[in-house]
Amino acid sequence: MNCRISIVGVGGGGCKIGDRLMAMTSIALPTIAIDTDSKSLLESRATTKLDIGSNHTNSLGTGGDINLGKLSAEDDIEMIRSLFSETDLAIFVVGLGGGTGTGAVPVVLGAAHDAGAMTLCFATLPFEFEGERRKTNAEKAVAVIRETTDSMAVISNDKLAELVGEAGVAETYERTDEILGAGVFAIAKLIAEPEYINVDFVELRRMIANGGACSFGYGQGDGKDKAVNAVNSLFGNSLADGGAVTNAKSLLVSILGGKDLTVTELRQIRDGVSSKVQADCRISLGTVIDDNWAGRVAIAMIASEQPIVRHAIVHEQPVSTRDHAATAKSPRGTKKHKMGQTQLIFESSSKGRFKDAVPTILDGEDVDIPTYLRRGIIVEK
Amino acid sequence: MAIPPVVALEIGTTKVLALVGEIREDGHIMVTGIGEQPSAGVRKGEVIDLENAVTCVRSVLATAEETGKVSIRQVHLAISGGHIQTVVSRGMIPVRSKNREIGESDVSQVKEVARSVNLPADREIIHSICQHFCIDDQEQVLRPEGMEGAKLSLDMLVLHGIRGRMNNIAKVVRSVPMGVQDVAFSGLCSALSVLTPEQKKSGVIVIDLGGGTTDYVAYADDVLAVAGALGIGGDHITNDIAMAFNIPTSQAESVKREHGSAMVEPGSASKNVDVPPEVGFPGRSICLKSLQMVVNARTDEMLGMIRRRIEKDDLLHHIGAGVVLTGGGANMKGITRLAEKMFGLPCSVGRPRNISGMAVATSGPEYATCSGLIQLGFKMMAEQSQHRSMGDWFKQLFWK
């Protein structure tokens, strides 16, 4: 079963990364660009473009006003929500610090969630040289976004720039967008249409649903030893440092390469990654083959300290899921409950004294199942 | 003429409680009788075994009669359950009088209109509570009598529940046999009991943490803004513990009461809790930190769900007096700290106010619902007896 994914860029920064992503790859995923600036939207290559808040901004952008960004999204909330009605997973890309991205993203995430989509948000923090104000704004936004999204990876632009090395300003911007674009594409494509993958879909989606604050890692290499170079690059930069990998309980690794990617190279990457993590870490590894990547290879990784609950996973039962959705439906509730989303059907034996009771479904979850099981908390027995 | 006592009955998931209350001339309420027993035949606030439930309620009422030295013929009944929902209904009428001055008849007419809300066939109204009047375009009018306008509208918060489930609770009482004078939503009763008028004015959230259900209400600007109930409660915490550590439910309950904490405390990793052996269970020792993690996950989820429901109406900005926790779950260690963290507001445990008498009934948060129900009972009685000669002082207590 395939997962319907959209990639969503919000604000100037997010839309640019979305564009780089489109430019680099030959296989299309639906992309959505949401901005307050109609001029930059015109230049965007996204498959769907949405100009929000034109009443407030005359489509000229927010000029860094976060409130205006928020208002703009709230104004067009219905339109935004409708974008996600057919989506299982919305992958957001946003550059924090400015007006539209910072202000609108929490609202848009909320709308996607209401429409029933699972959300994974990649957010970049501004460069050091962009100043204290943008930095503070971005940090505040991170806290807000964390509340509204299922999983989130915060990426420091300064750390991304380490991968670029010494370069001019324009080139640095361009190359960091490119790197993040490639990383997001690799992850998105892996989830959308996995090839040669050893991962259980349910676990993978569960990882995102449970992920909370994740770390994003990226490395790339070319030449004869492209796989080894990519592994060295992945662990040689500080994107996912600070124990992100060594403490990880689950890792999603996507290997992006051309048709020339060999099994030996795959093994080299797999071994390189496994050697860095703890024994109980669950690695989900898969490849994405794209013609544009012949002769080089990129590794994109999401690391989460939340473990995936393995023993509790049974199987998906589409029919009964739908039943639950019907029970959960209340006159005021807007949340849809979708198959293959964050929800898993647990065996009724995991409900103890409530196993024969009419299940209480709240916010799309069967709350009779112990919270620690649903949240994937490992309890020392 | 003497005012007859009010008997409040709560058929909860954990306990069945009946309180007999008498009102004195200064308006003070005394608890003169009490009956209490662990509950039987109730799960998640709903009846699952009618016969057992009836036996239990019968014996509780008998104890209340004995201690209160009264003979009870009818009771006020508290109800809750995850099926209880609210809807805000706006009624609107044209003002008919020639000078367009709003009179009492207009007010009672608009109340009727607002109250007549279209509900699904299986649902019934429990309460309809006035929020704000609105005259033409002037919003938020509290007392419209004597003012002028062309049209008068009223927002009413209508609480409703599934008729069948409410009837089943009432049926338990009728099978005792015993009359049901009135029913009231338990969350509202608790709020009545523990709140001061100042708290209601500045805005406050009351969360009643029961065994089978968790009720919540929020007041903003002296008006009941939100009310509801979730079908999760202390029983779920007990069940989580029993399943996490593979111990019998009864043991899980006592472990929860003695050692449970809504917050994971520093240093708890190195401490253990002994679960004593029981028939068919050899006894064991569990890590305190693991126990607290299980309790924290559940309580955090419960409070989070309530926060989301209150947030939806953008109400948190109108809450100046913080969060008040009541019900048996308010005795849980660390729960006020967790609520403070969750809501970003000061939080306290609410105990019954303006009521005295039998010490046990006036002290703990688990008696808030019945205490509030007695107060509500007297208020209802005053409203109904308006046209009868029931003593002016009594009416004046409730009619300003």
mmCIF file of N, CA, C and O in Angstrom, chain B residues 56-105:
data_model
loop_
_atom_site.group_PDB
_atom_site.id
_atom_site.type_symbol
_atom_site.label_atom_id
_atom_site.label_comp_id
_atom_site.label_asym_id
_atom_site.label_seq_id
_atom_site.Cartn_x
_atom_site.Cartn_y
_atom_site.Cartn_z
ATOM 1 N N CYS B 56 -26.310 -2.099 45.680
ATOM 2 C CA CYS B 56 -25.314 -1.190 46.233
ATOM 3 C C CYS B 56 -25.950 0.156 46.606
ATOM 4 O O CYS B 56 -25.759 0.657 47.710
ATOM 5 N N VAL B 57 -26.740 0.709 45.672
ATOM 6 C CA VAL B 57 -27.374 2.011 45.921
ATOM 7 C C VAL B 57 -28.360 1.901 47.085
ATOM 8 O O VAL B 57 -28.436 2.786 47.943
ATOM 9 N N ARG B 58 -29.086 0.791 47.148
ATOM 10 C CA ARG B 58 -30.068 0.602 48.210
ATOM 11 C C ARG B 58 -29.384 0.671 49.571
ATOM 12 O O ARG B 58 -29.828 1.353 50.476
ATOM 13 N N SER B 59 -28.251 -0.022 49.680
ATOM 14 C CA SER B 59 -27.599 -0.053 50.980
ATOM 15 C C SER B 59 -26.987 1.306 51.326
ATOM 16 O O SER B 59 -26.982 1.717 52.486
ATOM 17 N N VAL B 60 -26.508 2.021 50.331
ATOM 18 C CA VAL B 60 -25.955 3.355 50.583
ATOM 19 C C VAL B 60 -27.054 4.294 51.081
ATOM 20 O O VAL B 60 -26.872 5.044 52.049
ATOM 21 N N LEU B 61 -28.218 4.223 50.433
ATOM 22 C CA LEU B 61 -29.317 5.108 50.845
ATOM 23 C C LEU B 61 -29.809 4.742 52.241
ATOM 24 O O LEU B 61 -30.172 5.619 53.034
ATOM 25 N N ALA B 62 -29.788 3.445 52.564
ATOM 26 C CA ALA B 62 -30.219 3.022 53.892
ATOM 27 C C ALA B 62 -29.291 3.617 54.950
ATOM 28 O O ALA B 62 -29.756 4.126 55.986
ATOM 29 N N THR B 63 -27.981 3.583 54.684
ATOM 30 C CA THR B 63 -27.017 4.164 55.631
ATOM 31 C C THR B 63 -27.253 5.661 55.774
ATOM 32 O O THR B 63 -27.178 6.215 56.877
ATOM 33 N N ALA B 64 -27.511 6.326 54.648
ATOM 34 C CA ALA B 64 -27.744 7.767 54.694
ATOM 35 C C ALA B 64 -28.988 8.088 55.517
ATOM 36 O O ALA B 64 -28.999 9.052 56.295
ATOM 37 N N GLU B 65 -30.027 7.282 55.378
ATOM 38 C CA GLU B 65 -31.253 7.493 56.159
ATOM 39 C C GLU B 65 -30.962 7.339 57.645
ATOM 40 O O GLU B 65 -31.394 8.138 58.469
ATOM 41 N N GLU B 66 -30.191 6.309 57.950
ATOM 42 C CA GLU B 66 -29.872 6.009 59.337
ATOM 43 C C GLU B 66 -29.083 7.143 59.977
ATOM 44 O O GLU B 66 -29.447 7.634 61.039
ATOM 45 N N THR B 67 -27.992 7.529 59.321
ATOM 46 C CA THR B 67 -27.142 8.573 59.915
ATOM 47 C C THR B 67 -27.845 9.917 59.908
ATOM 48 O O THR B 67 -27.668 10.713 60.818
ATOM 49 N N GLY B 68 -28.662 10.195 58.888
ATOM 50 C CA GLY B 68 -29.316 11.490 58.801
ATOM 51 C C GLY B 68 -30.641 11.523 59.547
ATOM 52 O O GLY B 68 -31.259 12.573 59.659
ATOM 53 N N LYS B 69 -31.072 10.386 60.040
ATOM 54 C CA LYS B 69 -32.353 10.267 60.752
ATOM 55 C C LYS B 69 -33.477 10.885 59.924
ATOM 56 O O LYS B 69 -34.267 11.702 60.408
ATOM 57 N N VAL B 70 -33.500 10.537 58.666
ATOM 58 C CA VAL B 70 -34.582 11.005 57.791
ATOM 59 C C VAL B 70 -35.097 9.795 57.014
ATOM 60 O O VAL B 70 -34.431 8.764 56.933
ATOM 61 N N SER B 71 -36.274 9.973 56.444
ATOM 62 C CA SER B 71 -36.722 8.943 55.529
ATOM 63 C C SER B 71 -36.657 9.549 54.123
ATOM 64 O O SER B 71 -37.191 10.636 53.871
ATOM 65 N N ILE B 72 -35.944 8.889 53.249
ATOM 66 C CA ILE B 72 -35.682 9.471 51.932
ATOM 67 C C ILE B 72 -36.690 8.928 50.929
ATOM 68 O O ILE B 72 -36.875 7.720 50.817
ATOM 69 N N ARG B 73 -37.347 9.850 50.220
ATOM 70 C CA ARG B 73 -38.303 9.407 49.201
ATOM 71 C C ARG B 73 -37.827 9.730 47.795
ATOM 72 O O ARG B 73 -38.152 9.068 46.854
ATOM 73 N N GLN B 74 -37.072 10.807 47.685
ATOM 74 C CA GLN B 74 -36.516 11.100 46.365
ATOM 75 C C GLN B 74 -35.144 11.750 46.469
ATOM 76 O O GLN B 74 -34.800 12.330 47.488
ATOM 77 N N VAL B 75 -34.381 11.606 45.393
ATOM 78 C CA VAL B 75 -32.999 12.090 45.421
ATOM 79 C C VAL B 75 -32.715 12.975 44.213
ATOM 80 O O VAL B 75 -33.410 12.933 43.197
ATOM 81 N N HIS B 76 -31.666 13.780 44.355
ATOM 82 C CA HIS B 76 -31.092 14.476 43.212
ATOM 83 C C HIS B 76 -29.940 13.623 42.732
ATOM 84 O O HIS B 76 -29.138 13.154 43.531
ATOM 85 N N LEU B 77 -29.845 13.424 41.433
ATOM 86 C CA LEU B 77 -28.910 12.454 40.897
ATOM 87 C C LEU B 77 -27.849 13.140 40.039
ATOM 88 O O LEU B 77 -28.180 13.923 39.150
ATOM 89 N N ALA B 78 -26.579 12.821 40.331
ATOM 90 C CA ALA B 78 -25.487 13.362 39.508
ATOM 91 C C ALA B 78 -25.187 12.381 38.392
ATOM 92 O O ALA B 78 -25.128 11.182 38.629
ATOM 93 N N ILE B 79 -25.014 12.894 37.196
ATOM 94 C CA ILE B 79 -24.645 11.988 36.101
ATOM 95 C C ILE B 79 -23.426 12.511 35.358
ATOM 96 O O ILE B 79 -23.147 13.702 35.319
ATOM 97 N N SER B 80 -22.711 11.574 34.777
ATOM 98 C CA SER B 80 -21.573 11.927 33.935
ATOM 99 C C SER B 80 -21.428 10.858 32.866
ATOM 100 O O SER B 80 -22.278 9.984 32.746
ATOM 101 N N GLY B 81 -20.383 10.910 32.108
ATOM 102 C CA GLY B 81 -20.152 9.920 31.053
ATOM 103 C C GLY B 81 -19.622 10.600 29.812
ATOM 104 O O GLY B 81 -19.927 11.772 29.550
ATOM 105 N N GLY B 82 -18.856 9.842 29.051
ATOM 106 C CA GLY B 82 -18.217 10.411 27.863
ATOM 107 C C GLY B 82 -19.205 10.855 26.801
ATOM 108 O O GLY B 82 -18.843 11.553 25.862
ATOM 109 N N HIS B 83 -20.483 10.456 26.953
ATOM 110 C CA HIS B 83 -21.466 10.818 25.932
ATOM 111 C C HIS B 83 -21.978 12.238 26.104
ATOM 112 O O HIS B 83 -22.693 12.754 25.240
ATOM 113 N N ILE B 84 -21.622 12.879 27.208
ATOM 114 C CA ILE B 84 -22.168 14.215 27.463
ATOM 115 C C ILE B 84 -21.451 15.254 26.601
ATOM 116 O O ILE B 84 -20.227 15.294 26.543
ATOM 117 N N GLN B 85 -22.233 16.056 25.927
ATOM 118 C CA GLN B 85 -21.671 17.057 25.019
ATOM 119 C C GLN B 85 -22.405 18.379 25.186
ATOM 120 O O GLN B 85 -23.446 18.435 25.824
ATOM 121 N N THR B 86 -21.830 19.427 24.595
ATOM 122 C CA THR B 86 -22.499 20.720 24.683
ATOM 123 C C THR B 86 -22.645 21.326 23.296
ATOM 124 O O THR B 86 -21.933 20.975 22.374
ATOM 125 N N VAL B 87 -23.596 22.217 23.208
ATOM 126 C CA VAL B 87 -23.728 22.999 21.988
ATOM 127 C C VAL B 87 -24.183 24.391 22.413
ATOM 128 O O VAL B 87 -24.912 24.541 23.386
ATOM 129 N N VAL B 88 -23.657 25.404 21.741
ATOM 130 C CA VAL B 88 -24.112 26.756 22.041
ATOM 131 C C VAL B 88 -25.237 27.080 21.075
ATOM 132 O O VAL B 88 -25.089 26.954 19.866
ATOM 133 N N SER B 89 -26.379 27.446 21.642
ATOM 134 C CA SER B 89 -27.538 27.703 20.801
ATOM 135 C C SER B 89 -27.938 29.166 20.937
ATOM 136 O O SER B 89 -28.022 29.701 22.040
ATOM 137 N N ARG B 90 -28.139 29.820 19.795
ATOM 138 C CA ARG B 90 -28.529 31.233 19.845
ATOM 139 C C ARG B 90 -29.999 31.359 19.485
ATOM 140 O O ARG B 90 -30.429 30.885 18.429
ATOM 141 N N GLY B 91 -30.756 31.960 20.390
ATOM 142 C CA GLY B 91 -32.169 32.218 20.115
ATOM 143 C C GLY B 91 -32.349 33.701 19.849
ATOM 144 O O GLY B 91 -31.648 34.530 20.417
ATOM 145 N N MET B 92 -33.290 34.031 18.959
ATOM 146 C CA MET B 92 -33.470 35.449 18.649
ATOM 147 C C MET B 92 -34.963 35.744 18.500
ATOM 148 O O MET B 92 -35.684 34.975 17.872
ATOM 149 N N ILE B 93 -35.412 36.859 19.096
ATOM 150 C CA ILE B 93 -36.816 37.261 18.942
ATOM 151 C C ILE B 93 -36.885 38.763 18.668
ATOM 152 O O ILE B 93 -36.011 39.520 19.086
ATOM 153 N N PRO B 94 -37.942 39.203 17.973
ATOM 154 C CA PRO B 94 -38.153 40.650 17.853
ATOM 155 C C PRO B 94 -38.788 41.173 19.153
ATOM 156 O O PRO B 94 -39.555 40.458 19.795
ATOM 157 N N VAL B 95 -38.431 42.381 19.524
ATOM 158 C CA VAL B 95 -39.039 42.955 20.736
ATOM 159 C C VAL B 95 -40.379 43.563 20.332
ATOM 160 O O VAL B 95 -40.444 44.399 19.436
ATOM 161 N N ARG B 96 -41.452 43.111 21.010
ATOM 162 C CA ARG B 96 -42.795 43.431 20.529
ATOM 163 C C ARG B 96 -43.373 44.718 21.083
ATOM 164 O O ARG B 96 -44.146 45.384 20.409
ATOM 165 N N SER B 97 -43.006 45.083 22.307
ATOM 166 C CA SER B 97 -43.699 46.195 22.951
ATOM 167 C C SER B 97 -43.514 47.484 22.140
ATOM 168 O O SER B 97 -42.530 47.638 21.414
ATOM 169 N N LYS B 98 -44.466 48.449 22.307
ATOM 170 C CA LYS B 98 -44.501 49.624 21.440
ATOM 171 C C LYS B 98 -43.237 50.468 21.571
ATOM 172 O O LYS B 98 -42.654 50.911 20.601
ATOM 173 N N ASN B 99 -42.813 50.696 22.826
ATOM 174 C CA ASN B 99 -41.629 51.542 23.014
ATOM 175 C C ASN B 99 -40.322 50.774 22.883
ATOM 176 O O ASN B 99 -39.255 51.296 23.190
ATOM 177 N N ARG B 100 -40.417 49.537 22.432
ATOM 178 C CA ARG B 100 -39.242 48.677 22.229
ATOM 179 C C ARG B 100 -38.445 48.438 23.505
ATOM 180 O O ARG B 100 -37.250 48.206 23.485
ATOM 181 N N GLU B 101 -39.128 48.550 24.642
ATOM 182 C CA GLU B 101 -38.441 48.267 25.896
ATOM 183 C C GLU B 101 -38.576 46.776 26.189
ATOM 184 O O GLU B 101 -39.648 46.193 26.068
ATOM 185 N N ILE B 102 -37.445 46.174 26.563
ATOM 186 C CA ILE B 102 -37.438 44.726 26.782
ATOM 187 C C ILE B 102 -38.025 44.407 28.157
ATOM 188 O O ILE B 102 -37.580 44.962 29.167
ATOM 189 N N GLY B 103 -39.025 43.544 28.165
ATOM 190 C CA GLY B 103 -39.656 43.186 29.423
ATOM 191 C C GLY B 103 -39.365 41.750 29.810
ATOM 192 O O GLY B 103 -38.674 41.022 29.090
ATOM 193 N N GLU B 104 -39.916 41.369 30.953
ATOM 194 C CA GLU B 104 -39.665 40.007 31.439
ATOM 195 C C GLU B 104 -40.182 38.955 30.472
ATOM 196 O O GLU B 104 -39.585 37.892 30.306
ATOM 197 N N SER B 105 -41.305 39.270 29.829
ATOM 198 C CA SER B 105 -41.881 38.270 28.924
ATOM 199 C C SER B 105 -40.971 38.039 27.720
ATOM 200 O O SER B 105 -40.855 36.919 27.231
#
